[in-house]
Amino acid sequence: GGLIGIPAGFAASVGLIGLFCGAFNCPIAAVILSVELFGAEGIVYYAMAAAISYMLSGYFGIYQSQRIVYSKVRAEYIDTHAK
């Protein structure tokens, strides 16, 4: 947080939401969880962290049986399982 000029606690909360979203591949749940845990003041930052983490996580996740039906970066049907 000190590198970009925001409080360390807030930076940790944004990082936690990014990690959650990247591991579980559920950006909407990550944003809702962030609002429940940390309040709605930083919802824009939580949503940005969730979106970036979701896009960068690729088709990997913690649940092997999770199906990813549409591509994360293109408008196409892929229907694959998370690796």
PDB file of C-alpha atoms in Angstrom:
ATOM      1  CA  GLY A   1       0.000   0.000   0.000  1.00  0.00           C
ATOM      2  CA  GLY A   2       2.866   2.344   0.737  1.00  0.00           C
ATOM      3  CA  LEU A   3       4.131   2.079  -2.831  1.00  0.00           C
ATOM      4  CA  ILE A   4       0.958   3.529  -4.317  1.00  0.00           C
ATOM      5  CA  GLY A   5      -0.044   5.771  -1.427  1.00  0.00           C
ATOM      6  CA  ILE A   6      -2.990   3.917   0.094  1.00  0.00           C
ATOM      7  CA  PRO A   7      -3.351   2.562   3.638  1.00  0.00           C
ATOM      8  CA  ALA A   8      -1.823  -0.876   4.194  1.00  0.00           C
ATOM      9  CA  GLY A   9      -5.072  -2.353   5.543  1.00  0.00           C
ATOM     10  CA  PHE A  10      -7.008  -1.262   2.482  1.00  0.00           C
ATOM     11  CA  ALA A  11      -4.314  -2.627   0.159  1.00  0.00           C
ATOM     12  CA  ALA A  12      -4.464  -5.938   2.019  1.00  0.00           C
ATOM     13  CA  SER A  13      -8.242  -6.104   1.593  1.00  0.00           C
ATOM     14  CA  VAL A  14      -7.963  -5.422  -2.151  1.00  0.00           C
ATOM     15  CA  GLY A  15      -5.291  -8.117  -2.404  1.00  0.00           C
ATOM     16  CA  LEU A  16      -7.443 -10.596  -0.513  1.00  0.00           C
ATOM     17  CA  ILE A  17     -10.329 -10.062  -2.908  1.00  0.00           C
ATOM     18  CA  GLY A  18      -8.013 -10.454  -5.897  1.00  0.00           C
ATOM     19  CA  LEU A  19      -6.663 -13.715  -4.494  1.00  0.00           C
ATOM     20  CA  PHE A  20     -10.159 -15.025  -3.745  1.00  0.00           C
ATOM     21  CA  CYS A  21     -11.415 -14.218  -7.216  1.00  0.00           C
ATOM     22  CA  GLY A  22      -8.378 -15.690  -8.949  1.00  0.00           C
ATOM     23  CA  ALA A  23      -8.570 -18.943  -7.012  1.00  0.00           C
ATOM     24  CA  PHE A  24     -12.306 -19.520  -7.198  1.00  0.00           C
ATOM     25  CA  ASN A  25     -13.178 -17.904 -10.567  1.00  0.00           C
ATOM     26  CA  CYS A  26     -16.209 -16.051  -9.210  1.00  0.00           C
ATOM     27  CA  PRO A  27     -15.858 -12.273  -9.542  1.00  0.00           C
ATOM     28  CA  ILE A  28     -19.407 -11.381  -8.510  1.00  0.00           C
ATOM     29  CA  ALA A  29     -19.143 -13.379  -5.292  1.00  0.00           C
ATOM     30  CA  ALA A  30     -15.745 -11.779  -4.593  1.00  0.00           C
ATOM     31  CA  VAL A  31     -17.164  -8.256  -4.899  1.00  0.00           C
ATOM     32  CA  ILE A  32     -20.174  -9.104  -2.724  1.00  0.00           C
ATOM     33  CA  LEU A  33     -17.887 -10.670  -0.132  1.00  0.00           C
ATOM     34  CA  SER A  34     -15.661  -7.601  -0.146  1.00  0.00           C
ATOM     35  CA  VAL A  35     -18.597  -5.303   0.554  1.00  0.00           C
ATOM     36  CA  GLU A  36     -19.770  -7.562   3.386  1.00  0.00           C
ATOM     37  CA  LEU A  37     -16.324  -7.793   4.974  1.00  0.00           C
ATOM     38  CA  PHE A  38     -14.823  -4.363   4.381  1.00  0.00           C
ATOM     39  CA  GLY A  39     -17.699  -2.002   3.558  1.00  0.00           C
ATOM     40  CA  ALA A  40     -18.820  -0.362   0.335  1.00  0.00           C
ATOM     41  CA  GLU A  41     -16.409   2.590   0.386  1.00  0.00           C
ATOM     42  CA  GLY A  42     -13.821   0.845  -1.803  1.00  0.00           C
ATOM     43  CA  ILE A  43     -16.161  -1.124  -4.059  1.00  0.00           C
ATOM     44  CA  VAL A  44     -14.598   0.315  -7.217  1.00  0.00           C
ATOM     45  CA  TYR A  45     -11.158  -0.935  -6.178  1.00  0.00           C
ATOM     46  CA  TYR A  46     -12.544  -4.324  -5.152  1.00  0.00           C
ATOM     47  CA  ALA A  47     -14.340  -4.698  -8.484  1.00  0.00           C
ATOM     48  CA  MET A  48     -11.207  -3.724 -10.413  1.00  0.00           C
ATOM     49  CA  ALA A  49      -9.088  -6.202  -8.451  1.00  0.00           C
ATOM     50  CA  ALA A  50     -11.662  -8.942  -9.011  1.00  0.00           C
ATOM     51  CA  ALA A  51     -11.909  -8.224 -12.747  1.00  0.00           C
ATOM     52  CA  ILE A  52      -8.143  -8.152 -13.275  1.00  0.00           C
ATOM     53  CA  SER A  53      -7.628 -11.281 -11.205  1.00  0.00           C
ATOM     54  CA  TYR A  54     -10.427 -13.101 -13.025  1.00  0.00           C
ATOM     55  CA  MET A  55      -8.976 -12.285 -16.428  1.00  0.00           C
ATOM     56  CA  LEU A  56      -5.409 -13.191 -15.461  1.00  0.00           C
ATOM     57  CA  SER A  57      -6.266 -16.491 -13.747  1.00  0.00           C
ATOM     58  CA  GLY A  58      -6.963 -18.139 -17.087  1.00  0.00           C
ATOM     59  CA  TYR A  59      -8.828 -21.413 -16.931  1.00  0.00           C
ATOM     60  CA  PHE A  60      -7.261 -22.572 -13.689  1.00  0.00           C
ATOM     61  CA  GLY A  61      -9.037 -22.784 -10.375  1.00  0.00           C
ATOM     62  CA  ILE A  62      -9.333 -24.595  -7.101  1.00  0.00           C
ATOM     63  CA  TYR A  63     -12.244 -26.760  -8.239  1.00  0.00           C
ATOM     64  CA  GLN A  64     -11.344 -29.286 -10.946  1.00  0.00           C
ATOM     65  CA  SER A  65     -15.004 -29.986 -11.759  1.00  0.00           C
ATOM     66  CA  GLN A  66     -15.860 -26.313 -12.376  1.00  0.00           C
ATOM     67  CA  ARG A  67     -17.052 -25.718 -15.935  1.00  0.00           C
ATOM     68  CA  ILE A  68     -16.084 -22.566 -17.763  1.00  0.00           C
ATOM     69  CA  VAL A  69     -18.593 -22.214 -20.567  1.00  0.00           C
ATOM     70  CA  TYR A  70     -17.536 -18.959 -22.234  1.00  0.00           C
ATOM     71  CA  SER A  71     -14.097 -17.544 -22.898  1.00  0.00           C
ATOM     72  CA  LYS A  72     -12.915 -14.915 -20.456  1.00  0.00           C
ATOM     73  CA  VAL A  73     -11.353 -12.719 -23.122  1.00  0.00           C
ATOM     74  CA  ARG A  74     -13.342 -13.365 -26.314  1.00  0.00           C
ATOM     75  CA  ALA A  75     -17.030 -13.772 -27.063  1.00  0.00           C
ATOM     76  CA  GLU A  76     -16.909 -17.474 -27.859  1.00  0.00           C
ATOM     77  CA  TYR A  77     -18.278 -20.695 -26.462  1.00  0.00           C
ATOM     78  CA  ILE A  78     -15.520 -22.971 -25.107  1.00  0.00           C
ATOM     79  CA  ASP A  79     -17.167 -25.307 -22.524  1.00  0.00           C
ATOM     80  CA  THR A  80     -14.078 -26.562 -20.673  1.00  0.00           C
ATOM     81  CA  HIS A  81     -13.281 -27.636 -17.141  1.00  0.00           C
ATOM     82  CA  ALA A  82     -10.985 -25.666 -14.873  1.00  0.00           C
ATOM     83  CA  LYS A  83      -7.526 -27.170 -14.608  1.00  0.00           C
TER      84      LYS A  83
END
